[in-house]
Amino acid sequence: MGDTHELDVVVIGAGISGISAAKFYLDIHPNCRLVVLDKDQHVGGTWNSRRSYDRFWTQWTVGTAEFSDIPMPRPPEEDLYHEFFKAKYTTEYLENYVDQQNYAGRTLRDRIRFGIEVQSIRKIDGAWVVSTKEEASGNPQTFHCSKLMVASGLTSVPYMPVLPGREKFGGLIIHQEAFGSSNILSSPHIQKITVLGGGKSSADMIYAAVKAGKSVTWVIKATDTTGPAFFLSPKGKGPYKNVFEICMTRLAATFTPSFLNGETWWTRFLHGSSYGVKLVRSFWDAVDKQTRKDADYEGRPNLHGFEKLSPHSPIFWQNGIGGLLNHDEFFDLIAQNVRIYSADILSLGPNLVHLQTGEKIPSDALLCGTGWVPSLQFLSPPLCIELGLPYPRASTPHSEQALWTQLEAAADERVLASFRQLAHPPPYYQRPVTHTPYRLYKHITPLCDAEARSIVFIGHIHVGSYFRAVESQAIWATAYLDGKLALPSEEKRREEVALFTAWCRRRYLSNGQGGNWMTFELVGYTDSLLKEVGLRSHRKGWWRDLFEPCTAKDLRGLREEYVRLYGEDGEGKRD
């Protein structure tokens, strides 16, 4: 039957989101019975040591990739690129971080149960029942708790495409999730590599494989696709060391049409006047034009098919995926060494990849940078419906569908009245919509949970920097679970969720269908969360708050500010 554990709080996931959620809750409740469950054997989620490899770099910079209470040591200069750095330093930081957090004589690491895979979650008699299986022994373990924090993330469950004939292939077929723990780069038996997928994870694997001396072919889907990713230069301008610093300023945030940035005379001018709309369009057109010029997709001498990497949609709309470059020679290296095809895979044969266009590509390994599915597989469809999580649209109860259709239609009118530029996107590919969007209030809690205050979701959003996002979410979630927040009526909360859903679809097109995409809204979103809790998000003076990038140290002292407002649980003393 396995063991049963009675707890106060269960946190699912020991990545950045789970660490942040557990840490702040323990800051306020140091004596509570809290456990963190993770199916892996290492801390860090996407950034754990199993998934890392030497040429894996971050998309964030020194000073932003850390929690507010403990800074990350600066990496050596040889492992820095415009203040971006190798991912192994984030891994090391997280490993050390969980050892440095002590509560009631136990570290945060002491509270993590590794190798535990969550099988199902149910609510019975007002308590959450988390059924799990030990990876090593296969033994079941059951955890009962009054509060549940789901921090399983968006990049934990790989999406693997259907590959006809894969049993005949004979070579290695893996997802990017397993790339770091494989021997692909070092094996003398793997010389010819095919990479499937047009995103940043594919580009990272390709770069590493070419640098390891492999012969590489890059296959990007030709149908049912938003196209290849955009790859943006990280170089900054003026006082900013890199483009990430620019994006982390409140001034830059105003150049995207969003309710999350608040309403001021400046945002009304930018998005409500003809001249302002033209100014915003000119800004984004210049970014897009410079990015394409840097890549020189059509004119750069290349081995085969480099022009196939040209993004299908403008950067502003984010209909596809993208990322920042981590190497000066990236485009030259790809153009000179990689054969690129825009084609669908027809089938696999013995060490062969057959394309719909007729080419047969010799391959010792097929690497899939094909994305992810939300890690909610342990929740039943009825529970997903109840909690406002993605589930197949065909399963939507008629009354529920009618309600959201009405709410989102009204919300869409408000979106277009506020941001008229969103009414006319360029021609784009719309991915088939198979699931409902996330419908969580503040992207954290279900609409149905306001009375019980028993469950939150941390890190189930697409943003540019997870550290700031999940630290702010953890603070809001703790206040919510403790009943410190006065929530609007359910009707008002539904209207707010509907407004974001309608805006997200307009703003981010195919990506926005998921209801949790906010690439350029991180600062506005975190500001709004902290404001609701009653904490200061603007802490440097109006000029610096507007023009300087938001960094982790800006949030230093939030725990103490929170305690002054709401007090602590018991003595609340940390070791």
XYZ file of C-alpha atoms in Angstrom:
575
model
C 0.000 0.000 0.000
C 2.931 2.357 0.590
C 3.348 5.089 3.182
C 0.961 7.954 3.865
C 2.302 11.346 4.979
C 0.250 14.038 6.744
C 1.503 17.540 5.895
C 0.481 21.178 5.891
C 1.827 22.049 2.443
C 2.950 20.050 -0.582
C 4.915 21.765 -3.344
C 5.147 19.940 -6.679
C 8.388 20.718 -8.476
C 11.906 21.653 -7.308
C 12.747 24.033 -10.121
C 12.968 27.807 -9.822
C 9.201 28.057 -9.275
C 9.003 25.373 -6.595
C 12.063 26.646 -4.736
C 10.634 30.156 -4.662
C 7.176 28.982 -3.582
C 8.517 26.822 -0.760
C 11.058 29.390 0.360
C 8.691 32.293 0.869
C 6.003 30.181 2.484
C 8.613 28.906 4.945
C 9.809 32.465 5.500
C 6.387 33.184 6.995
C 5.651 29.689 8.381
C 9.068 28.255 9.373
C 7.565 25.519 11.530
C 5.028 24.206 9.041
C 5.169 20.669 7.705
C 6.158 21.307 4.096
C 7.566 18.945 1.497
C 8.710 19.523 -2.099
C 8.237 16.640 -4.546
C 10.269 16.281 -7.726
C 10.527 13.379 -10.160
C 14.151 14.238 -10.968
C 17.167 13.603 -8.774
C 18.450 17.161 -8.881
C 17.363 20.681 -7.983
C 16.610 23.154 -10.747
C 13.997 21.786 -13.151
C 15.024 23.039 -16.606
C 18.275 24.199 -15.071
C 19.236 21.036 -13.209
C 22.587 19.349 -13.716
C 21.138 16.387 -15.618
C 19.725 18.622 -18.350
C 22.692 20.973 -18.592
C 25.641 20.843 -20.992
C 28.702 23.030 -21.478
C 27.384 25.123 -24.371
C 23.968 25.677 -22.791
C 23.573 29.391 -22.056
C 20.933 31.400 -20.221
C 18.556 33.930 -21.738
C 18.938 36.176 -18.701
C 21.772 38.275 -17.319
C 23.897 38.773 -14.231
C 21.827 40.519 -11.592
C 18.461 39.278 -12.881
C 18.999 35.509 -12.623
C 18.808 35.233 -8.856
C 16.462 35.626 -5.934
C 16.394 38.919 -4.099
C 17.859 37.687 -0.809
C 21.055 35.997 -2.068
C 23.019 37.257 -5.114
C 24.541 34.818 -7.587
C 28.362 35.015 -7.695
C 29.528 36.618 -10.918
C 30.759 34.000 -13.422
C 34.285 34.341 -14.855
C 34.595 36.681 -17.827
C 35.292 33.826 -20.264
C 31.822 32.441 -19.483
C 30.040 35.764 -20.029
C 28.613 37.237 -23.232
C 27.125 40.721 -22.883
C 26.335 39.729 -19.260
C 24.579 36.503 -20.324
C 26.294 33.415 -18.964
C 26.527 29.645 -19.151
C 23.571 27.837 -17.621
C 25.770 25.833 -15.263
C 26.073 28.896 -13.040
C 22.315 29.029 -12.558
C 22.461 25.316 -11.693
C 25.202 25.909 -9.118
C 23.332 28.878 -7.675
C 20.125 26.878 -7.173
C 21.997 23.925 -5.657
C 23.677 26.237 -3.136
C 20.512 28.224 -2.521
C 18.486 25.300 -1.157
C 21.344 24.502 1.234
C 21.459 28.076 2.543
C 17.771 28.294 3.479
C 17.267 26.994 7.031
C 13.977 26.725 8.899
C 13.429 25.061 12.262
C 16.735 23.241 11.963
C 16.155 21.905 8.456
C 17.379 23.238 5.136
C 15.161 23.628 2.135
C 17.035 20.726 0.539
C 16.105 18.564 3.533
C 12.462 19.104 2.613
C 12.817 18.000 -1.017
C 11.890 14.419 -1.893
C 13.695 13.538 -5.113
C 12.728 10.704 -7.443
C 9.036 11.057 -6.586
C 6.670 11.210 -9.555
C 3.191 12.581 -8.939
C 0.578 10.217 -10.368
C -2.665 11.926 -9.404
C -4.186 14.693 -7.340
C -7.629 14.530 -5.752
C -9.523 16.592 -3.231
C -11.255 14.504 -0.566
C -13.172 15.990 2.367
C -11.519 19.384 1.906
C -7.954 18.051 1.825
C -5.640 17.413 -1.094
C -4.480 13.854 -1.686
C -1.317 13.580 -3.767
C -0.616 10.035 -4.982
C 2.948 9.380 -6.111
C 5.378 6.660 -7.089
C 9.015 6.316 -6.080
C 11.164 6.190 -9.195
C 13.738 3.781 -7.756
C 11.471 1.217 -6.102
C 8.137 1.790 -7.791
C 6.537 1.943 -4.346
C 3.492 4.207 -3.937
C 3.591 7.146 -1.543
C 0.571 9.251 -0.566
C 0.735 12.814 0.741
C -2.225 14.520 2.444
C -2.156 18.291 2.804
C -4.426 21.267 3.354
C -2.542 23.497 0.906
C -1.066 22.586 -2.463
C 1.418 24.589 -4.552
C 1.783 23.279 -8.122
C 5.117 24.459 -9.534
C 5.669 21.747 -12.129
C 6.426 24.296 -14.847
C 5.954 24.530 -18.589
C 9.155 22.781 -19.704
C 9.007 19.519 -17.783
C 7.022 17.249 -20.119
C 8.515 16.986 -23.618
C 6.312 16.971 -26.689
C 7.499 14.218 -29.035
C 6.096 14.148 -32.572
C 4.762 11.029 -34.228
C 7.626 9.605 -36.303
C 6.487 6.787 -38.616
C 9.122 4.063 -38.843
C 11.017 5.081 -35.704
C 11.404 1.403 -34.787
C 13.476 0.974 -37.960
C 15.743 3.938 -37.374
C 18.372 2.187 -35.282
C 19.941 5.429 -34.108
C 19.296 7.532 -31.046
C 16.063 9.564 -30.915
C 15.793 11.992 -28.014
C 14.104 15.233 -27.013
C 16.134 18.274 -26.006
C 15.180 17.488 -22.401
C 17.567 14.504 -22.488
C 20.303 16.120 -24.581
C 22.451 17.178 -21.635
C 22.546 13.689 -20.110
C 23.289 11.944 -23.423
C 26.669 11.067 -24.930
C 25.819 12.467 -28.349
C 28.543 15.099 -28.421
C 31.300 12.779 -27.216
C 30.360 9.510 -28.931
C 32.590 8.563 -31.893
C 29.700 6.453 -33.211
C 27.450 9.478 -33.662
C 28.744 11.707 -36.430
C 25.655 12.622 -38.478
C 22.943 14.435 -36.559
C 19.526 15.650 -37.680
C 17.739 18.211 -35.524
C 13.972 18.695 -35.808
C 12.400 21.977 -34.704
C 12.756 25.665 -35.449
C 13.187 27.128 -31.980
C 15.928 28.220 -29.600
C 16.386 24.750 -28.087
C 17.071 23.339 -31.549
C 19.507 26.140 -32.281
C 21.365 25.481 -29.023
C 21.754 21.761 -29.786
C 22.867 22.511 -33.345
C 25.494 24.992 -32.206
C 26.863 22.527 -29.647
C 26.907 19.684 -32.191
C 28.744 21.724 -34.832
C 31.323 22.863 -32.271
C 31.796 19.180 -31.362
C 32.678 18.419 -34.979
C 29.434 16.704 -35.990
C 27.780 16.849 -39.406
C 24.420 18.521 -38.792
C 21.161 18.832 -40.718
C 18.413 21.141 -39.471
C 14.811 20.250 -40.379
C 12.064 22.801 -39.784
C 8.447 21.803 -40.345
C 6.878 23.145 -43.542
C 3.211 22.731 -42.559
C 1.208 23.211 -39.356
C 3.847 25.617 -38.056
C 4.341 29.222 -37.059
C 7.756 29.071 -38.705
C 11.328 29.324 -37.440
C 12.211 31.382 -34.414
C 13.684 34.851 -34.534
C 17.194 35.142 -33.099
C 17.853 38.580 -31.708
C 21.237 40.189 -31.105
C 21.817 40.653 -27.369
C 23.858 43.835 -27.777
C 22.596 46.850 -25.880
C 22.459 50.513 -26.794
C 23.429 53.653 -24.916
C 23.793 53.002 -21.175
C 22.389 49.475 -21.440
C 24.830 46.565 -21.580
C 22.436 44.311 -23.474
C 18.946 44.136 -24.923
C 17.696 42.201 -21.892
C 18.477 45.191 -19.688
C 16.430 47.371 -22.035
C 13.493 44.960 -21.902
C 13.635 44.968 -18.097
C 12.970 48.718 -17.861
C 9.530 50.105 -17.167
C 9.990 52.570 -20.015
C 10.485 49.781 -22.574
C 7.473 47.950 -21.136
C 5.214 50.831 -22.139
C 6.001 50.168 -25.803
C 3.854 47.055 -25.778
C 0.052 47.460 -25.703
C -0.997 45.876 -22.425
C -3.370 46.440 -19.517
C -0.662 45.082 -17.203
C 1.414 48.240 -17.637
C -1.309 50.377 -16.109
C -2.940 53.434 -17.645
C -1.129 56.775 -17.662
C -1.072 59.792 -19.981
C 1.992 58.220 -21.613
C 0.409 54.819 -22.334
C -2.789 56.545 -23.529
C -0.663 58.580 -25.926
C 1.327 55.575 -27.177
C -1.612 53.276 -27.739
C -4.582 55.595 -28.029
C -3.418 58.308 -30.418
C -2.577 58.032 -34.095
C 0.891 59.503 -33.602
C 1.618 57.235 -30.624
C 0.537 54.115 -32.501
C 2.808 55.119 -35.392
C 5.674 55.676 -32.945
C 5.225 52.227 -31.398
C 4.952 50.601 -34.823
C 8.116 52.377 -35.985
C 9.984 51.190 -32.898
C 9.065 47.537 -33.429
C 9.573 47.741 -37.207
C 13.107 49.008 -36.571
C 13.827 46.111 -34.191
C 12.496 43.600 -36.712
C 14.402 45.150 -39.613
C 17.690 45.221 -37.693
C 17.270 41.595 -36.593
C 16.746 40.427 -40.170
C 19.628 42.586 -41.373
C 21.980 41.054 -38.797
C 21.048 37.549 -39.945
C 21.062 38.387 -43.688
C 18.898 35.363 -44.457
C 18.764 35.942 -48.200
C 22.274 37.211 -48.885
C 24.600 35.319 -46.551
C 26.754 32.669 -48.315
C 25.691 29.284 -46.968
C 25.949 25.529 -47.338
C 22.244 24.881 -47.956
C 18.930 26.540 -47.155
C 19.975 29.306 -44.751
C 17.144 31.481 -46.069
C 14.699 28.962 -44.564
C 15.492 30.436 -41.134
C 13.733 33.709 -41.913
C 10.878 34.186 -39.382
C 7.377 34.141 -40.828
C 5.951 36.881 -38.581
C 7.255 40.223 -37.257
C 8.928 40.175 -33.839
C 6.258 42.398 -32.290
C 3.536 39.778 -32.662
C 5.476 36.853 -31.189
C 3.366 34.401 -33.170
C 6.270 31.979 -33.148
C 9.110 31.538 -30.719
C 12.462 33.205 -30.388
C 15.450 33.985 -28.287
C 18.624 35.956 -27.845
C 21.896 34.917 -29.437
C 24.708 33.800 -27.152
C 27.547 33.716 -29.696
C 28.947 36.288 -32.121
C 29.610 33.649 -34.772
C 26.238 31.893 -34.544
C 24.901 32.839 -37.984
C 28.256 32.289 -39.714
C 28.667 28.902 -38.043
C 25.166 27.767 -39.043
C 25.389 29.107 -42.603
C 28.756 27.469 -43.292
C 28.221 24.110 -41.596
C 24.528 23.181 -41.444
C 22.173 21.974 -44.153
C 18.720 23.448 -43.547
C 15.444 22.097 -44.908
C 11.892 23.333 -44.571
C 10.014 20.056 -44.864
C 7.914 17.581 -42.926
C 9.310 14.205 -41.971
C 7.628 11.460 -44.040
C 9.156 8.511 -42.215
C 12.309 7.057 -40.696
C 14.362 4.248 -42.134
C 17.592 2.541 -41.065
C 19.714 5.563 -40.059
C 17.721 7.657 -42.516
C 15.274 10.551 -42.196
C 12.904 10.680 -45.194
C 11.452 14.119 -45.920
C 8.180 14.852 -47.683
C 10.195 16.766 -50.291
C 12.043 13.586 -51.281
C 15.397 14.043 -49.550
C 16.866 11.166 -47.554
C 19.147 12.374 -44.769
C 21.697 9.927 -43.318
C 21.507 10.232 -39.535
C 23.053 8.536 -36.531
C 20.808 10.509 -34.181
C 17.599 12.512 -34.373
C 17.267 15.320 -31.838
C 13.835 16.824 -31.253
C 13.534 20.440 -30.201
C 9.786 20.121 -30.538
C 8.540 21.911 -27.465
C 6.577 20.964 -24.390
C 3.149 20.262 -23.021
C 1.912 21.695 -19.708
C 2.928 19.443 -16.840
C -0.591 18.828 -15.607
C -0.808 15.155 -16.526
C -1.540 14.217 -12.902
C -4.818 16.175 -12.932
C -7.967 14.483 -14.212
C -10.022 16.219 -16.944
C -12.923 16.950 -14.553
C -10.502 18.555 -12.093
C -8.876 20.596 -14.881
C -12.336 21.863 -15.850
C -13.112 22.757 -12.241
C -9.783 24.530 -11.665
C -9.674 26.461 -14.948
C -6.716 24.607 -16.434
C -6.244 23.583 -20.091
C -8.357 20.623 -21.185
C -9.721 19.423 -24.568
C -12.203 21.938 -25.929
C -14.507 19.130 -27.013
C -14.998 18.271 -23.324
C -16.174 21.749 -22.366
C -19.637 21.727 -20.772
C -22.048 23.751 -22.901
C -22.957 26.163 -20.099
C -19.283 26.830 -19.339
C -18.470 27.426 -22.993
C -21.406 29.793 -23.421
C -20.395 31.805 -20.353
C -16.775 32.266 -21.430
C -17.749 33.012 -25.025
C -19.959 35.849 -23.813
C -17.381 37.210 -21.365
C -14.520 37.061 -23.840
C -16.556 38.736 -26.595
C -17.222 41.690 -24.302
C -13.586 41.711 -23.220
C -12.413 41.669 -26.835
C -14.361 44.848 -27.507
C -12.569 46.504 -24.607
C -9.180 45.300 -25.885
C -9.739 46.764 -29.329
C -11.086 50.012 -27.895
C -7.884 50.401 -25.845
C -5.339 49.007 -28.330
C -6.615 49.500 -31.844
C -3.316 48.348 -33.394
C -4.149 44.810 -32.245
C -7.154 44.703 -34.560
C -5.038 44.298 -37.685
C -2.269 41.692 -37.361
C -0.324 40.710 -40.469
C -1.214 37.428 -42.210
C -0.137 34.613 -39.913
C -0.506 30.896 -39.355
C -3.030 30.048 -36.651
C -2.260 26.797 -34.872
C -5.310 24.573 -34.388
C -6.837 25.264 -30.981
C -7.402 21.931 -29.250
C -7.471 22.968 -25.571
C -9.027 25.681 -23.498
C -6.679 28.386 -22.156
C -5.404 28.749 -18.616
C -8.096 30.596 -16.673
C -6.405 31.280 -13.347
C -6.968 34.494 -11.436
C -3.722 36.484 -11.513
C -2.313 33.380 -13.289
C -2.011 31.793 -9.874
C -5.263 30.550 -8.381
C -8.501 28.936 -9.603
C -11.674 30.983 -9.566
C -13.424 28.250 -7.569
C -10.899 28.278 -4.709
C -11.573 31.717 -3.195
C -13.287 30.325 -0.096
C -11.016 27.358 0.580
C -7.768 29.115 -0.424
C -6.070 25.778 -0.763
C -4.275 25.602 -4.124
C -2.008 27.833 -6.219
C -0.023 27.440 -9.438
C 3.437 28.996 -9.602
C 5.409 29.477 -12.815
C 2.712 28.467 -15.304
C 3.350 31.548 -17.422
C 5.598 32.454 -20.350
C 7.780 35.394 -19.324
C 11.274 36.687 -20.028
C 12.718 36.175 -16.537
C 11.351 33.544 -14.183
C 13.178 34.619 -11.040
C 11.340 37.936 -10.664
C 8.065 36.427 -11.841
C 7.956 33.452 -9.487
C 9.304 35.368 -6.493
C 6.440 37.843 -6.881
C 3.970 35.007 -7.447
C 5.203 33.216 -4.314
C 4.611 36.323 -2.202
C 1.118 36.842 -3.622
C 0.318 33.125 -3.245
C 1.392 33.065 0.406
C -0.795 36.058 1.187
C -3.667 34.396 -0.686
C -3.320 31.029 1.064
C -3.170 32.789 4.431
C -6.358 34.749 3.718
C -4.569 38.098 3.767
C -5.884 39.286 0.387
C -9.356 40.720 -0.068
C -10.458 39.336 -3.433
C -13.014 40.899 -5.764
C -16.295 39.074 -6.346
C -16.214 35.965 -8.493
C -17.942 37.915 -11.261
C -15.191 40.548 -11.269
C -12.484 37.887 -11.188
C -14.061 36.101 -14.160
C -14.179 39.368 -16.058
C -10.492 39.988 -15.344
C -9.562 36.495 -16.533
C -11.665 36.955 -19.669
C -10.006 40.305 -20.360
C -6.527 38.799 -20.195
C -7.572 35.839 -22.342
C -9.017 38.114 -25.027
C -6.015 40.441 -24.906
C -3.541 37.538 -25.011
C -5.130 36.145 -28.181
C -4.964 39.525 -29.872
C -1.477 40.370 -28.682
C 0.328 37.055 -29.164
C -1.808 35.364 -31.828
C -1.175 31.583 -31.822
C 0.931 31.703 -28.674
C -1.744 33.769 -26.975
C -4.328 31.004 -27.340
C -2.881 29.397 -24.212
C -3.902 32.356 -22.072
C -0.570 32.546 -20.232
C 1.795 34.384 -22.605
C 3.354 37.669 -21.447
C 6.804 37.949 -23.029
C 7.022 41.730 -22.689
C 4.754 42.199 -19.663
C 6.923 40.794 -16.865
C 7.597 44.074 -15.059
C 3.998 45.277 -15.207
C 2.729 41.889 -14.050
C 5.053 41.654 -11.051
C 4.398 45.276 -10.120
C 0.671 44.535 -10.020
C 1.120 41.450 -7.821
C 3.243 43.278 -5.270
C 0.842 46.235 -5.246
C -2.073 43.924 -4.438
C -0.169 42.514 -1.477
C 0.609 46.059 -0.306
C 4.350 45.933 -1.021
C 6.465 48.515 -2.820
C 7.609 47.580 -6.308
C 9.013 51.047 -7.123
C 11.902 51.354 -4.714
C 14.647 53.446 -6.376
C 13.094 56.842 -7.088
C 10.944 57.755 -10.099
C 13.779 58.349 -12.572
C 15.679 55.152 -11.810
C 12.458 53.149 -11.500
C 11.537 54.228 -15.024
C 14.863 54.033 -16.853
C 16.973 51.478 -14.994
C 16.503 47.739 -15.555
C 14.615 45.895 -12.831
C 17.027 43.555 -11.065
C 16.717 41.062 -8.253
C 18.237 43.357 -5.653
C 15.394 45.832 -6.222
C 13.135 43.410 -4.337
C 15.516 42.956 -1.414
C 13.779 43.335 1.931
C 10.323 42.264 0.739
C 10.049 39.567 3.397
C 10.644 42.099 6.159
C 8.140 44.474 4.584
C 5.618 41.631 4.329
C 6.102 40.688 7.991
C 5.549 44.298 9.079
C 2.220 44.237 7.255
C 0.938 40.774 8.121
C 3.082 39.323 10.907
C 4.552 35.841 11.094
C 3.351 32.358 11.980
C 4.326 31.588 15.558
C 7.705 33.036 16.422
C 8.596 33.062 12.728
C 12.311 32.827 13.427
C 14.675 31.469 10.836
C 17.876 29.675 11.720
